[in-house]
Coordinates of C-alpha atoms in Angstrom, one line a residue:
Chain H
M30 CA 9.5 -59.9 -66.4
T31 CA 6.7 -61.7 -67.9
F32 CA 6.6 -64.6 -70.3
S33 CA 3.3 -65.4 -71.7
S34 CA 1.8 -68.8 -71.3
L35 CA 2.0 -69.0 -75.0
E36 CA 5.7 -69.4 -75.0
R37 CA 6.7 -72.6 -76.7
P38 CA 9.3 -74.6 -74.7
P39 CA 11.7 -76.6 -76.7
L40 CA 11.0 -80.1 -78.0
R41 CA 11.4 -83.3 -76.2
R42 CA 14.7 -84.8 -77.3
A43 CA 13.2 -87.9 -78.8
E44 CA 11.1 -85.9 -81.2
L45 CA 14.0 -84.0 -82.7
G46 CA 16.4 -84.9 -85.4
T47 CA 20.1 -84.3 -85.6
N48 CA 19.6 -80.5 -85.5
F49 CA 18.7 -80.6 -81.9
T50 CA 21.5 -82.8 -80.7
E51 CA 24.0 -80.7 -82.6
A52 CA 22.6 -77.6 -81.2
M53 CA 22.5 -79.1 -77.7
A54 CA 26.1 -80.1 -78.0
L55 CA 27.0 -76.7 -79.2
R56 CA 25.2 -75.1 -76.4
S57 CA 26.7 -77.3 -73.7
I58 CA 30.1 -76.5 -75.1
S59 CA 29.5 -72.8 -75.1
R60 CA 28.2 -72.9 -71.6
R61 CA 31.3 -74.8 -70.4
F62 CA 33.5 -72.2 -72.0
G63 CA 31.3 -69.5 -70.5
S64 CA 30.8 -67.7 -73.8
R65 CA 28.0 -67.6 -76.2
V66 CA 30.4 -67.2 -79.2
L67 CA 29.8 -70.7 -80.5
S68 CA 26.1 -70.6 -80.4
Y69 CA 26.1 -67.2 -82.1
R70 CA 28.2 -68.6 -84.9
S71 CA 25.7 -71.3 -85.5
S72 CA 23.0 -68.7 -85.6
S73 CA 24.9 -66.4 -87.9
V74 CA 23.8 -68.6 -90.8
A75 CA 20.2 -68.2 -89.6
S76 CA 20.6 -64.4 -89.7
L77 CA 20.7 -64.7 -93.5
H78 CA 17.3 -66.4 -93.4
S79 CA 14.2 -65.1 -91.7
H80 CA 14.6 -64.7 -88.0
A81 CA 11.9 -67.3 -87.4
T82 CA 13.9 -70.3 -88.3
S83 CA 15.7 -70.0 -85.0
F84 CA 14.3 -71.7 -82.1
G85 CA 15.9 -69.8 -79.3
F86 CA 19.6 -70.1 -80.0
Q87 CA 19.0 -73.4 -81.9
Q88 CA 18.4 -74.0 -85.5
V89 CA 15.5 -76.1 -86.7
K90 CA 14.2 -76.7 -90.2
E91 CA 11.5 -74.3 -91.2
E92 CA 9.0 -76.9 -92.1
E93 CA 9.4 -78.6 -88.8
K94 CA 9.0 -75.6 -86.6
S95 CA 5.3 -75.0 -86.8
K96 CA 4.6 -78.7 -86.3
L97 CA 6.8 -78.8 -83.3
V98 CA 5.3 -75.6 -81.9
G99 CA 1.9 -77.2 -82.3
N100 CA 2.9 -80.2 -80.4
V101 CA 4.6 -78.5 -77.6
F102 CA 1.6 -76.8 -76.0
T103 CA -0.2 -80.1 -75.6
N104 CA 1.8 -80.9 -72.5
V105 CA 2.3 -77.6 -70.8
A106 CA -1.0 -75.6 -71.1
S107 CA -1.9 -76.0 -67.5
S108 CA 1.2 -74.6 -65.8
Y109 CA 1.5 -71.5 -68.0
D110 CA -0.8 -69.2 -66.1
I111 CA 1.1 -69.9 -62.9
M112 CA 4.4 -69.3 -64.5
N113 CA 3.3 -66.1 -66.1
D114 CA 2.3 -64.7 -62.7
V115 CA 5.5 -65.9 -61.0
M116 CA 7.9 -64.6 -63.7
S117 CA 6.3 -61.2 -64.1
G118 CA 5.1 -60.7 -60.6
G119 CA 1.6 -60.4 -61.8
L120 CA 2.6 -57.5 -64.1
H121 CA 1.4 -59.4 -67.2
R122 CA -2.2 -58.6 -66.2
L123 CA -1.5 -54.9 -66.3
W124 CA 0.2 -55.1 -69.6
K125 CA -2.8 -56.9 -71.1
E126 CA -5.1 -54.2 -69.6
R127 CA -3.0 -51.6 -71.3
L128 CA -3.2 -53.4 -74.6
V129 CA -7.0 -53.5 -74.4
G130 CA -7.2 -49.9 -73.3
K131 CA -5.2 -48.9 -76.3
L132 CA -7.6 -50.8 -78.5
S133 CA -10.7 -48.9 -77.3
P134 CA -13.2 -51.6 -78.1
F135 CA -16.6 -50.6 -79.1
A136 CA -20.0 -52.3 -79.4
G137 CA -20.5 -54.1 -82.6
M138 CA -16.8 -54.7 -83.1
K139 CA -15.4 -57.7 -84.9
H140 CA -12.2 -58.6 -83.2
L141 CA -9.5 -61.2 -83.8
D142 CA -7.1 -62.3 -81.1
V143 CA -4.4 -64.4 -82.5
A144 CA -2.4 -66.9 -80.4
G145 CA -4.8 -66.0 -77.6
G146 CA -5.5 -69.6 -76.5
T147 CA -6.3 -69.1 -72.9
G148 CA -8.4 -66.1 -73.6
D149 CA -6.8 -63.5 -71.4
V150 CA -7.0 -60.7 -73.9
A151 CA -10.4 -61.8 -75.3
F152 CA -12.1 -61.7 -71.9
R153 CA -10.8 -58.3 -71.2
I154 CA -12.1 -57.0 -74.6
F155 CA -15.5 -58.7 -73.9
D156 CA -15.7 -57.0 -70.5
A157 CA -14.8 -53.6 -71.9
V158 CA -17.3 -53.8 -74.7
N159 CA -20.1 -54.8 -72.4
S160 CA -19.5 -52.1 -69.9
V161 CA -19.3 -49.5 -72.7
K162 CA -22.5 -50.8 -74.1
R163 CA -24.4 -50.6 -70.9
R164 CA -23.2 -47.0 -70.3
A165 CA -24.0 -45.8 -73.7
L166 CA -27.3 -47.8 -74.0
R167 CA -29.3 -44.7 -74.6
K168 CA -27.0 -43.4 -77.3
V169 CA -26.5 -46.5 -79.4
D170 CA -27.2 -45.9 -83.0
E171 CA -29.6 -48.2 -84.7
D172 CA -26.9 -49.4 -87.1
S173 CA -24.5 -50.5 -84.4
L174 CA -26.9 -53.0 -82.8
E175 CA -25.0 -55.7 -84.7
E176 CA -23.5 -58.1 -82.2
T177 CA -19.9 -57.9 -81.1
Q178 CA -17.8 -60.9 -82.2
I179 CA -14.5 -61.8 -80.6
Y180 CA -12.6 -64.5 -82.4
V181 CA -9.9 -66.3 -80.5
C182 CA -7.5 -68.1 -82.8
D183 CA -4.8 -70.4 -81.7
I184 CA -2.8 -73.1 -83.4
N185 CA -3.1 -75.5 -80.5
P186 CA -6.5 -77.0 -79.6
N187 CA -5.5 -77.7 -76.0
M188 CA -4.9 -74.1 -75.3
L189 CA -8.3 -73.3 -76.8
N190 CA -9.9 -75.9 -74.5
V191 CA -8.4 -74.3 -71.5
G192 CA -9.8 -71.0 -72.8
K193 CA -13.3 -72.5 -73.3
Q194 CA -13.1 -73.9 -69.8
R195 CA -12.3 -70.5 -68.3
A196 CA -15.1 -69.0 -70.3
A197 CA -17.5 -71.5 -68.9
E198 CA -16.3 -70.7 -65.4
R199 CA -17.1 -67.0 -66.0
G200 CA -20.6 -68.0 -67.2
L201 CA -19.8 -67.1 -70.8
G202 CA -19.8 -70.7 -72.1
D203 CA -22.8 -70.2 -74.3
N204 CA -22.2 -66.6 -75.2
K205 CA -22.3 -66.1 -78.9
A206 CA -19.8 -63.2 -78.8
L207 CA -16.8 -65.4 -78.1
V208 CA -15.8 -67.8 -80.9
W209 CA -12.9 -70.2 -80.5
V210 CA -11.2 -71.0 -83.7
E211 CA -8.2 -73.2 -84.4
G212 CA -5.8 -71.8 -86.9
D213 CA -2.4 -70.7 -87.9
A214 CA -1.4 -67.0 -87.7
E215 CA 0.3 -67.4 -91.1
A216 CA -2.8 -68.7 -92.8
L217 CA -5.9 -67.3 -91.2
S218 CA -9.2 -68.7 -92.2
F219 CA -11.0 -65.4 -92.1
D220 CA -12.2 -63.2 -95.0
D221 CA -10.4 -60.2 -96.3
N222 CA -11.4 -56.9 -94.7
S223 CA -13.5 -58.6 -92.1
M224 CA -12.0 -57.5 -88.8
D225 CA -12.1 -54.2 -86.9
G226 CA -9.2 -55.2 -84.6
Y227 CA -6.4 -57.6 -84.5
T228 CA -4.3 -58.3 -81.4
I229 CA -1.5 -60.7 -80.7
A230 CA -0.2 -60.9 -77.2
F231 CA 3.1 -62.8 -76.6
G232 CA 2.6 -64.9 -79.7
I233 CA 4.3 -63.3 -82.6
R234 CA 7.7 -64.5 -81.5
N235 CA 6.6 -68.1 -82.0
V236 CA 5.5 -67.8 -85.6
T237 CA 7.8 -69.2 -88.2
H238 CA 7.6 -66.3 -90.6
I239 CA 6.8 -63.0 -88.9
E240 CA 6.3 -61.3 -92.2
K241 CA 3.6 -63.7 -93.2
A242 CA 1.8 -63.2 -90.0
L243 CA 1.9 -59.5 -90.5
A244 CA 0.7 -59.8 -94.1
E245 CA -2.2 -62.0 -92.9
A246 CA -3.1 -59.4 -90.3
Y247 CA -3.1 -56.8 -93.0
R248 CA -5.4 -58.9 -95.1
V249 CA -8.1 -59.6 -92.6
L250 CA -8.3 -56.1 -91.2
K251 CA -10.9 -53.6 -92.5
R252 CA -9.9 -50.2 -93.6
G253 CA -9.3 -48.2 -90.5
G254 CA -8.8 -51.4 -88.5
R255 CA -6.1 -51.6 -85.9
F256 CA -3.2 -53.9 -85.3
L257 CA -1.8 -54.3 -81.8
C258 CA 1.0 -56.5 -80.7
L259 CA 2.2 -57.0 -77.2
E260 CA 5.6 -58.7 -77.0
L261 CA 8.7 -59.0 -74.9
S262 CA 11.3 -56.7 -76.3
H263 CA 14.7 -55.2 -75.8
V264 CA 15.9 -53.1 -72.9
D265 CA 18.5 -50.4 -73.6
I266 CA 18.7 -48.6 -70.2
P267 CA 22.3 -49.2 -69.0
V268 CA 22.1 -50.6 -65.5
F269 CA 18.6 -52.0 -65.8
K270 CA 19.7 -54.0 -68.8
D271 CA 22.2 -55.9 -66.8
V272 CA 19.7 -56.6 -64.0
Y273 CA 17.2 -57.8 -66.6
D274 CA 19.8 -60.1 -68.2
L275 CA 20.8 -61.5 -64.9
Y276 CA 17.2 -62.2 -64.0
S277 CA 16.5 -63.7 -67.4
F278 CA 19.4 -66.1 -67.6
K279 CA 19.9 -67.0 -63.9
V280 CA 16.5 -66.8 -62.3
I281 CA 13.9 -67.7 -64.9
P282 CA 15.3 -71.2 -65.9
N283 CA 15.5 -72.1 -62.2
L284 CA 12.0 -71.0 -61.6
G285 CA 10.9 -73.0 -64.6
E286 CA 12.6 -76.1 -63.2
L287 CA 11.1 -75.5 -59.8
I288 CA 7.5 -74.8 -60.7
A289 CA 6.9 -76.4 -64.1
G290 CA 9.6 -79.0 -64.0
D291 CA 10.9 -77.8 -67.3
R292 CA 14.2 -75.9 -67.4
E293 CA 14.7 -76.2 -71.1
S294 CA 11.5 -74.5 -72.0
Y295 CA 12.4 -71.4 -70.1
Q296 CA 15.9 -71.3 -71.2
Y297 CA 14.6 -71.4 -74.8
L298 CA 12.1 -68.7 -73.9
V299 CA 14.7 -66.3 -72.6
E300 CA 16.9 -66.8 -75.6
S301 CA 14.1 -66.3 -78.0
V302 CA 13.4 -62.9 -76.5
R303 CA 16.9 -61.8 -77.3
R304 CA 16.6 -63.1 -80.8
F305 CA 13.4 -61.2 -81.6
P306 CA 13.9 -58.0 -83.6
P307 CA 14.2 -54.8 -81.5
Q308 CA 11.4 -52.3 -81.3
E309 CA 12.5 -50.1 -84.3
K310 CA 13.2 -53.1 -86.5
F311 CA 9.9 -54.7 -85.7
A312 CA 8.1 -51.4 -86.4
T313 CA 9.8 -51.3 -89.8
M314 CA 8.5 -54.8 -90.5
I315 CA 5.0 -53.7 -89.6
A316 CA 5.3 -50.7 -91.9
D317 CA 6.6 -52.9 -94.7
A318 CA 3.4 -55.0 -94.4
G319 CA 1.5 -52.0 -95.4
F320 CA 0.4 -50.5 -92.2
E321 CA 0.2 -46.8 -91.4
K322 CA 0.9 -44.8 -88.3
V323 CA 3.1 -47.5 -86.8
E324 CA 4.0 -46.6 -83.2
Y325 CA 5.3 -48.5 -80.2
E326 CA 5.2 -48.0 -76.5
N327 CA 7.8 -49.4 -74.1
L328 CA 6.6 -50.7 -70.8
V329 CA 8.9 -51.3 -67.9
G330 CA 11.8 -49.7 -69.8
G331 CA 11.5 -52.0 -72.8
V332 CA 11.0 -55.3 -71.2
V333 CA 7.6 -55.3 -73.0
A334 CA 6.6 -53.2 -76.0
I335 CA 3.1 -52.6 -77.5
H336 CA 3.3 -51.9 -81.2
S337 CA 0.2 -50.4 -82.8
A338 CA -0.7 -49.6 -86.4
I339 CA -3.6 -48.9 -88.6
K340 CA -4.6 -50.3 -92.0
L341 CA -5.7 -47.5 -94.3
Chain X
M1004 CA -2.2 -15.6 -87.4
Y1005 CA 0.9 -16.9 -89.2
R1006 CA -1.2 -17.9 -92.1
T1007 CA -2.8 -14.5 -92.8
A1008 CA 0.4 -12.7 -92.4
A1009 CA 2.2 -15.2 -94.7
R1010 CA -0.5 -14.8 -97.3
R1011 CA -0.1 -11.0 -97.3
L1012 CA 3.7 -11.2 -97.6
L1013 CA 4.0 -13.9 -100.2
G1014 CA 0.8 -13.1 -102.2
A1015 CA -0.7 -15.6 -104.6
G1016 CA 2.2 -18.1 -104.6
F1017 CA 1.6 -19.1 -101.0
T1018 CA -0.4 -22.2 -100.4
T1019 CA -2.0 -22.5 -97.0
S1020 CA -1.1 -26.1 -96.6
R1021 CA 2.2 -25.4 -95.0
L1022 CA 2.8 -24.0 -91.6
L1023 CA 5.8 -21.7 -91.9
R1024 CA 7.6 -20.0 -89.1
L1025 CA 8.0 -16.4 -90.1
P1026 CA 10.5 -14.0 -88.6
K1027 CA 7.9 -11.6 -87.1
P1028 CA 8.7 -9.3 -84.3
R1029 CA 6.4 -11.2 -81.9
P1030 CA 7.2 -12.3 -78.4
T1031 CA 5.7 -15.8 -78.8
T1032 CA 7.4 -18.2 -81.2
T1033 CA 5.4 -21.3 -80.8
I1034 CA 4.6 -23.3 -83.9
I1035 CA 1.0 -24.4 -83.5
P1036 CA 0.4 -27.7 -85.3
Y1037 CA -2.7 -27.6 -87.5
S1038 CA -3.2 -31.2 -86.9
Y1039 CA -6.9 -31.2 -87.9
C1040 CA -6.8 -29.5 -91.2
T1041 CA -9.6 -30.1 -93.7
S1042 CA -9.0 -32.7 -96.3
S1043 CA -7.7 -30.2 -98.9
M1044 CA -4.7 -29.6 -96.7
E1045 CA -1.7 -31.8 -96.4
S1046 CA 0.6 -32.7 -93.5
P1047 CA 1.6 -29.4 -91.8
I1048 CA 4.6 -30.5 -90.0
G1049 CA 7.1 -28.3 -91.8
N1050 CA 9.6 -26.2 -89.8
Q1051 CA 11.1 -24.3 -92.7
S1052 CA 11.6 -20.7 -92.1
V1053 CA 10.9 -18.5 -95.1
N1054 CA 12.8 -15.2 -95.5
P1055 CA 10.3 -12.8 -96.9
N1056 CA 13.1 -10.8 -98.6
Q1057 CA 14.0 -13.8 -100.8
S1058 CA 10.4 -14.0 -101.8
D1059 CA 10.5 -17.1 -104.0
P1060 CA 7.2 -18.7 -103.5
T1061 CA 7.6 -21.3 -106.2
A1062 CA 10.8 -22.6 -104.6
A1063 CA 9.1 -22.8 -101.3
R1064 CA 6.2 -24.7 -102.9
E1065 CA 8.5 -27.1 -104.7
E1066 CA 10.5 -27.9 -101.6
G1067 CA 7.2 -28.3 -99.7
H1068 CA 6.1 -30.8 -102.4
R1069 CA 9.2 -32.8 -102.1
R1070 CA 8.8 -32.9 -98.3
D1071 CA 5.2 -34.0 -98.7
E1072 CA 6.1 -36.9 -101.0
S1073 CA 8.2 -38.4 -98.3
R1074 CA 5.4 -37.7 -95.8
K1075 CA 2.6 -39.3 -97.9
P1076 CA 1.7 -42.1 -95.5
R1077 CA 1.5 -39.8 -92.5
A1078 CA -0.5 -37.4 -94.5
E1079 CA -3.0 -40.1 -95.4
F1080 CA -3.7 -40.8 -91.8
Q1081 CA -4.2 -37.1 -91.1
E1082 CA -6.6 -36.8 -94.0
E1083 CA -8.6 -39.8 -92.8
Q1084 CA -8.7 -38.4 -89.4
A1085 CA -9.9 -35.1 -90.7
R1086 CA -12.5 -36.8 -92.8
V1087 CA -13.8 -38.9 -89.9
L1088 CA -13.9 -35.9 -87.6
A1089 CA -15.8 -33.8 -90.2
A1090 CA -18.4 -36.4 -90.6
S1091 CA -18.6 -36.8 -86.8
L1092 CA -19.6 -33.2 -86.3
R1093 CA -22.9 -33.9 -87.9
H1094 CA -23.7 -36.3 -85.1
V1095 CA -22.6 -34.1 -82.3
P1096 CA -25.9 -32.3 -81.7
R1097 CA -27.5 -35.7 -81.1
L1098 CA -24.7 -37.7 -79.5
G1099 CA -22.6 -35.0 -77.9
W1100 CA -18.8 -34.6 -78.1
T1101 CA -18.3 -38.3 -77.5
E1102 CA -16.8 -41.5 -78.9
E1103 CA -20.2 -42.5 -80.1
A1104 CA -20.4 -39.5 -82.3
M1105 CA -17.0 -40.3 -83.8
I1106 CA -17.9 -43.9 -84.3
A1107 CA -21.0 -42.8 -86.2
G1108 CA -18.9 -40.4 -88.2
S1109 CA -16.4 -43.1 -89.1
R1110 CA -19.2 -45.4 -90.2
E1111 CA -20.4 -42.6 -92.5
V1112 CA -17.1 -42.2 -94.1
G1113 CA -16.7 -46.0 -94.6
V1114 CA -13.9 -46.6 -92.3
S1115 CA -13.8 -49.1 -89.4
P1116 CA -14.7 -47.4 -86.1
S1117 CA -11.5 -48.8 -84.7
I1118 CA -9.7 -45.8 -86.1
V1119 CA -11.3 -43.7 -83.3
G1120 CA -9.2 -45.6 -80.8
S1121 CA -6.0 -44.2 -82.4
F1122 CA -7.0 -40.6 -82.1
S1123 CA -5.0 -39.0 -79.2
R1124 CA -7.4 -37.8 -76.4
K1125 CA -10.4 -38.8 -78.4
E1126 CA -13.1 -36.4 -77.6
A1127 CA -10.7 -33.6 -77.4
A1128 CA -9.6 -34.4 -80.9
L1129 CA -13.1 -33.7 -82.1
V1130 CA -13.5 -30.5 -80.2
E1131 CA -10.1 -29.2 -81.3
Y1132 CA -10.9 -30.1 -84.9
F1133 CA -14.1 -28.0 -84.6
M1134 CA -12.2 -25.1 -83.2
D1135 CA -9.6 -25.2 -86.0
E1136 CA -12.4 -25.4 -88.5
C1137 CA -14.2 -22.4 -87.1
L1138 CA -11.0 -20.4 -87.1
Q1139 CA -10.4 -21.3 -90.8
L1140 CA -14.0 -20.3 -91.6
L1141 CA -13.5 -17.0 -89.9
I1142 CA -10.3 -16.4 -91.9
D1143 CA -12.1 -17.3 -95.1
R1144 CA -15.0 -15.0 -94.3
V1145 CA -12.6 -12.1 -93.6
D1146 CA -10.6 -12.8 -96.8
S1147 CA -13.7 -13.1 -99.0
G1148 CA -14.5 -9.4 -98.4
L1149 CA -16.0 -8.7 -95.1
D1150 CA -16.9 -5.1 -94.9
L1151 CA -15.1 -3.5 -91.9
Q1152 CA -14.1 -0.2 -93.4
N1153 CA -16.9 1.9 -92.1
L1154 CA -16.7 0.6 -88.6
I1155 CA -14.8 1.9 -85.6
P1156 CA -12.4 -0.6 -84.1
S1157 CA -14.7 -1.6 -81.2
E1158 CA -17.5 -2.3 -83.7
R1159 CA -15.1 -4.4 -85.8
V1160 CA -14.1 -6.5 -82.9
S1161 CA -17.8 -7.0 -82.0
K1162 CA -18.6 -8.1 -85.5
L1163 CA -15.8 -10.6 -85.7
V1164 CA -16.5 -12.1 -82.3
R1165 CA -20.2 -12.3 -83.3
I1166 CA -19.4 -14.1 -86.5
R1167 CA -17.2 -16.6 -84.7
L1168 CA -19.7 -17.3 -82.0
E1169 CA -22.5 -17.8 -84.5
M1170 CA -20.7 -20.8 -85.8
Q1171 CA -21.3 -22.5 -82.5
I1172 CA -25.0 -22.0 -82.6
P1173 CA -25.9 -25.4 -84.1
Y1174 CA -23.9 -27.1 -81.3
M1175 CA -25.2 -24.9 -78.5
S1176 CA -27.0 -27.7 -76.7
K1177 CA -23.8 -29.6 -76.3
W1178 CA -21.4 -26.8 -76.0
P1179 CA -21.0 -26.9 -72.2
Q1180 CA -19.6 -30.4 -72.8
A1181 CA -17.1 -29.1 -75.2
L1182 CA -16.0 -26.4 -72.8
S1183 CA -15.5 -29.0 -70.0
I1184 CA -13.5 -31.1 -72.4
Q1185 CA -11.3 -28.1 -73.2
A1186 CA -10.9 -27.3 -69.5
H1187 CA -9.5 -30.8 -68.8
P1188 CA -5.9 -30.4 -67.7
V1189 CA -4.6 -32.7 -70.4
N1190 CA -6.3 -30.6 -73.0
V1191 CA -5.7 -27.2 -71.7
P1192 CA -2.4 -26.5 -73.6
T1193 CA -4.1 -27.1 -76.9
S1194 CA -7.3 -25.3 -76.2
F1195 CA -5.4 -22.3 -74.8
K1196 CA -3.3 -22.2 -78.0
Q1197 CA -6.3 -22.3 -80.2
R1198 CA -8.0 -19.5 -78.3
A1199 CA -4.8 -17.5 -78.4
M1200 CA -4.7 -17.9 -82.2
L1201 CA -8.3 -16.9 -82.5
V1202 CA -7.9 -13.8 -80.5
D1203 CA -4.7 -12.9 -82.3
E1204 CA -6.4 -13.4 -85.7
I1205 CA -9.2 -11.1 -84.7
W1206 CA -6.9 -8.3 -83.6
H1207 CA -4.9 -8.8 -86.8
T1208 CA -8.0 -8.3 -88.8
V1209 CA -9.1 -5.3 -86.9
G1210 CA -5.8 -3.6 -87.6
D1211 CA -3.2 -4.2 -85.0
G1212 CA -0.7 -1.5 -84.4
A1213 CA 0.5 -2.7 -81.1
S1214 CA 3.8 -2.2 -79.3
D1215 CA 5.1 -4.7 -76.9
L1216 CA 3.2 -4.6 -73.7
D1217 CA 0.0 -3.6 -75.4
W1218 CA 0.1 -6.7 -77.6
Y1219 CA -0.4 -8.9 -74.5
V1220 CA -2.9 -6.6 -72.9
K1221 CA -5.1 -6.6 -76.0
R1222 CA -5.1 -10.3 -76.5
T1223 CA -5.8 -10.9 -72.8
V1224 CA -8.7 -8.5 -72.7
L1225 CA -10.2 -9.8 -75.9
G1226 CA -9.8 -13.3 -74.6
G1227 CA -11.7 -12.4 -71.5
V1228 CA -14.5 -10.7 -73.5
Y1229 CA -14.8 -13.7 -75.8
S1230 CA -15.0 -16.2 -73.0
A1231 CA -17.5 -14.2 -71.1
T1232 CA -19.7 -13.9 -74.1
E1233 CA -19.4 -17.5 -74.9
I1234 CA -20.6 -18.5 -71.5
Y1235 CA -23.3 -15.9 -71.5
M1236 CA -24.5 -17.4 -74.7
L1237 CA -25.0 -20.8 -73.1
T1238 CA -27.9 -19.6 -71.0
D1239 CA -29.3 -17.1 -73.4
D1240 CA -33.0 -17.7 -74.3
S1241 CA -33.7 -14.4 -75.9
P1242 CA -36.2 -14.5 -78.7
A1243 CA -34.4 -13.2 -81.8
E1244 CA -31.4 -15.5 -82.1
Y1245 CA -29.3 -14.5 -79.1
R1246 CA -30.1 -10.8 -79.3
D1247 CA -29.2 -10.5 -75.6
T1248 CA -25.8 -12.1 -76.2
W1249 CA -24.9 -9.5 -78.9
A1250 CA -26.0 -6.7 -76.7
F1251 CA -23.8 -8.2 -73.9
L1252 CA -20.9 -8.5 -76.3
D1253 CA -21.2 -4.9 -77.5
D1254 CA -21.2 -3.6 -73.9
R1255 CA -18.2 -5.7 -73.0
V1256 CA -16.2 -4.6 -76.0
K1257 CA -17.0 -0.9 -75.3
D1258 CA -15.9 -1.4 -71.7
A1259 CA -12.7 -2.9 -72.9
F1260 CA -12.0 0.0 -75.2
D1261 CA -12.9 2.4 -72.5
L1262 CA -10.6 0.6 -70.2
K1263 CA -7.9 1.0 -72.7
K1264 CA -8.6 4.7 -72.9
S1265 CA -8.6 5.0 -69.2
I1266 CA -5.3 3.2 -69.0
Q1267 CA -3.9 5.6 -71.5
E1268 CA -5.2 8.5 -69.6
A1269 CA -3.9 7.1 -66.4
K1270 CA -0.5 6.8 -68.0
Y1271 CA -0.4 10.3 -69.2
F1272 CA -1.6 11.5 -65.9
A1273 CA 1.1 9.7 -64.1
Q1274 CA 3.6 11.1 -66.5
D1275 CA 2.5 14.6 -65.8
I1276 CA 2.6 14.1 -62.1
G1277 CA 5.9 12.5 -62.4
A1278 CA 7.1 15.4 -64.5
G1279 CA 6.0 17.8 -61.9
V1280 CA 7.4 15.9 -59.0
G1281 CA 10.6 15.2 -61.0
K1282 CA 11.0 18.9 -61.9
S1283 CA 10.8 20.0 -58.3
F1284 CA 13.1 17.3 -57.2
Q1285 CA 15.5 18.2 -59.9
G1286 CA 15.3 21.8 -58.9
L1287 CA 16.2 20.8 -55.4
M1288 CA 19.2 18.7 -56.6
N1289 CA 20.4 21.6 -58.8
G1290 CA 20.3 23.9 -55.8
V1291 CA 22.3 21.4 -53.7
M1292 CA 24.9 21.0 -56.4
Q1293 CA 25.3 24.6 -56.9
T1294 CA 25.7 25.2 -53.2
M1295 CA 28.4 22.6 -52.9
S1296 CA 30.3 23.9 -55.9
T1297 CA 30.2 27.5 -54.8
R1298 CA 31.3 26.5 -51.3
G1299 CA 34.1 24.6 -52.8
G1300 CA 35.1 27.6 -54.9
R1301 CA 34.8 29.9 -51.9
S1302 CA 32.5 32.2 -53.8
S1303 CA 29.5 33.3 -51.9
A1304 CA 26.3 31.8 -53.4
F1305 CA 23.0 33.2 -52.7

């Protein structure tokens, strides 16, 4: 199981209003009674609104969520990579490789990676493009000698800083191809029809309004551009589902406490995975945003799903 | 093959944009998806079976239209893909059957090259599109009045194979690459189907009056002749536009027809011998039976 470093842990108690304490009370009651009925009831109201007003099994005000989400990463950026590796057993790397493989980057591409703070996906795309370019050097068309541009957009500047640091370590600090931009997935600062590719890996669960993020993705993509989303998703296989649930609710929060000293974050994380729409529903949402040829691929039986679509 | 037969059965009302499964007395019943149709065609994923006896082409067309309405988004992608692949073919002689050619093609059409990443089995998509195009061109040539009346069957076959192979001449320098792409295990099912369709189409045009086993034999033999000629063409440097290749083709086709004749002769021969042997065996058995019955009846037989 993997949880991306971009997962937002819940807020510090002091920063939250009554919503949080209510929700916390509700949650502790439900845990004591060993049932999730109470917490589901509180979230049944939320099911009338957009999914994104939930924060795990909590309810927070819409306006507050993006601010809170922005704050959260400030504290925890550094331990995310380690937690990713531990929780997924290193599998998250393979999943990102698969995502980039599906994208098939090409030289001269303009690509946007949203919620890609630490640069995992962006670096992989950069490597892919450069090796392709070297191999096809003789056959490169005169027109496609424009430079590749990979924009990494993230709402949190600290995550971007970590990414810039990693780029410097790889010797790409001054490379013009990688551009680090601070921005919100629901209100991108890029022009219409300017991107060949758009990826979002383990980030779409955190946006307040998923439909807005999808609409923005549609706006910035060129005609023929591809949308790819890598996200934790739902498992349906009978026995495996139970194993996965056990792992999620029993093991992950303990790992979080042990390694990152933050049990709440990972409790929230596991709950938010369950609240995210299942594969088919999310595919419908993507199609509603205007995309064509919407497909999804389950990895590890549905623990992770890659949704892909094209703007035509 | 389904297309030409359908056209003949349903006449003018039939539009070639649907793939219909017809109840023909054929051993194979695969529906072969024309995924790479030209832009004038729409999404071909219809599994409707049409009963030729009902012959109501307008109804079929209307139903088809209704189906297409609901499939519009899917059809758009197929159209775009076809358009990109068609444009890419122009770059193949220079760039080969590669992603670069398709990227160049997509740029020509005005679509982001990212779309190439969504084609399944990318280079194979281009090759398969080309094969479908050539088959369609062949069918069109035949329909628009190709004169085959005055030719004997073996010459008709030669002519059709020649027409088809001539379509590959502009890409001859990169054709070995296309062949290797088609031979890749992932791509073999599709390329095999396309070749089977081609061979079937040629036999259909020549005038197929085959019975069961013969149908397979004919297609297999022609498939072999076609492939052999195709490969011969790769290394043919003869002066007047592949003159040697056509001579090779004529020889192989004649051999095939001779082979067919020899198989027929062998069959008759075997029948005759079998008859002779059978007769004498039967005579023996008759004698035995008679002897047993007369002995049973106590009458003295010979």
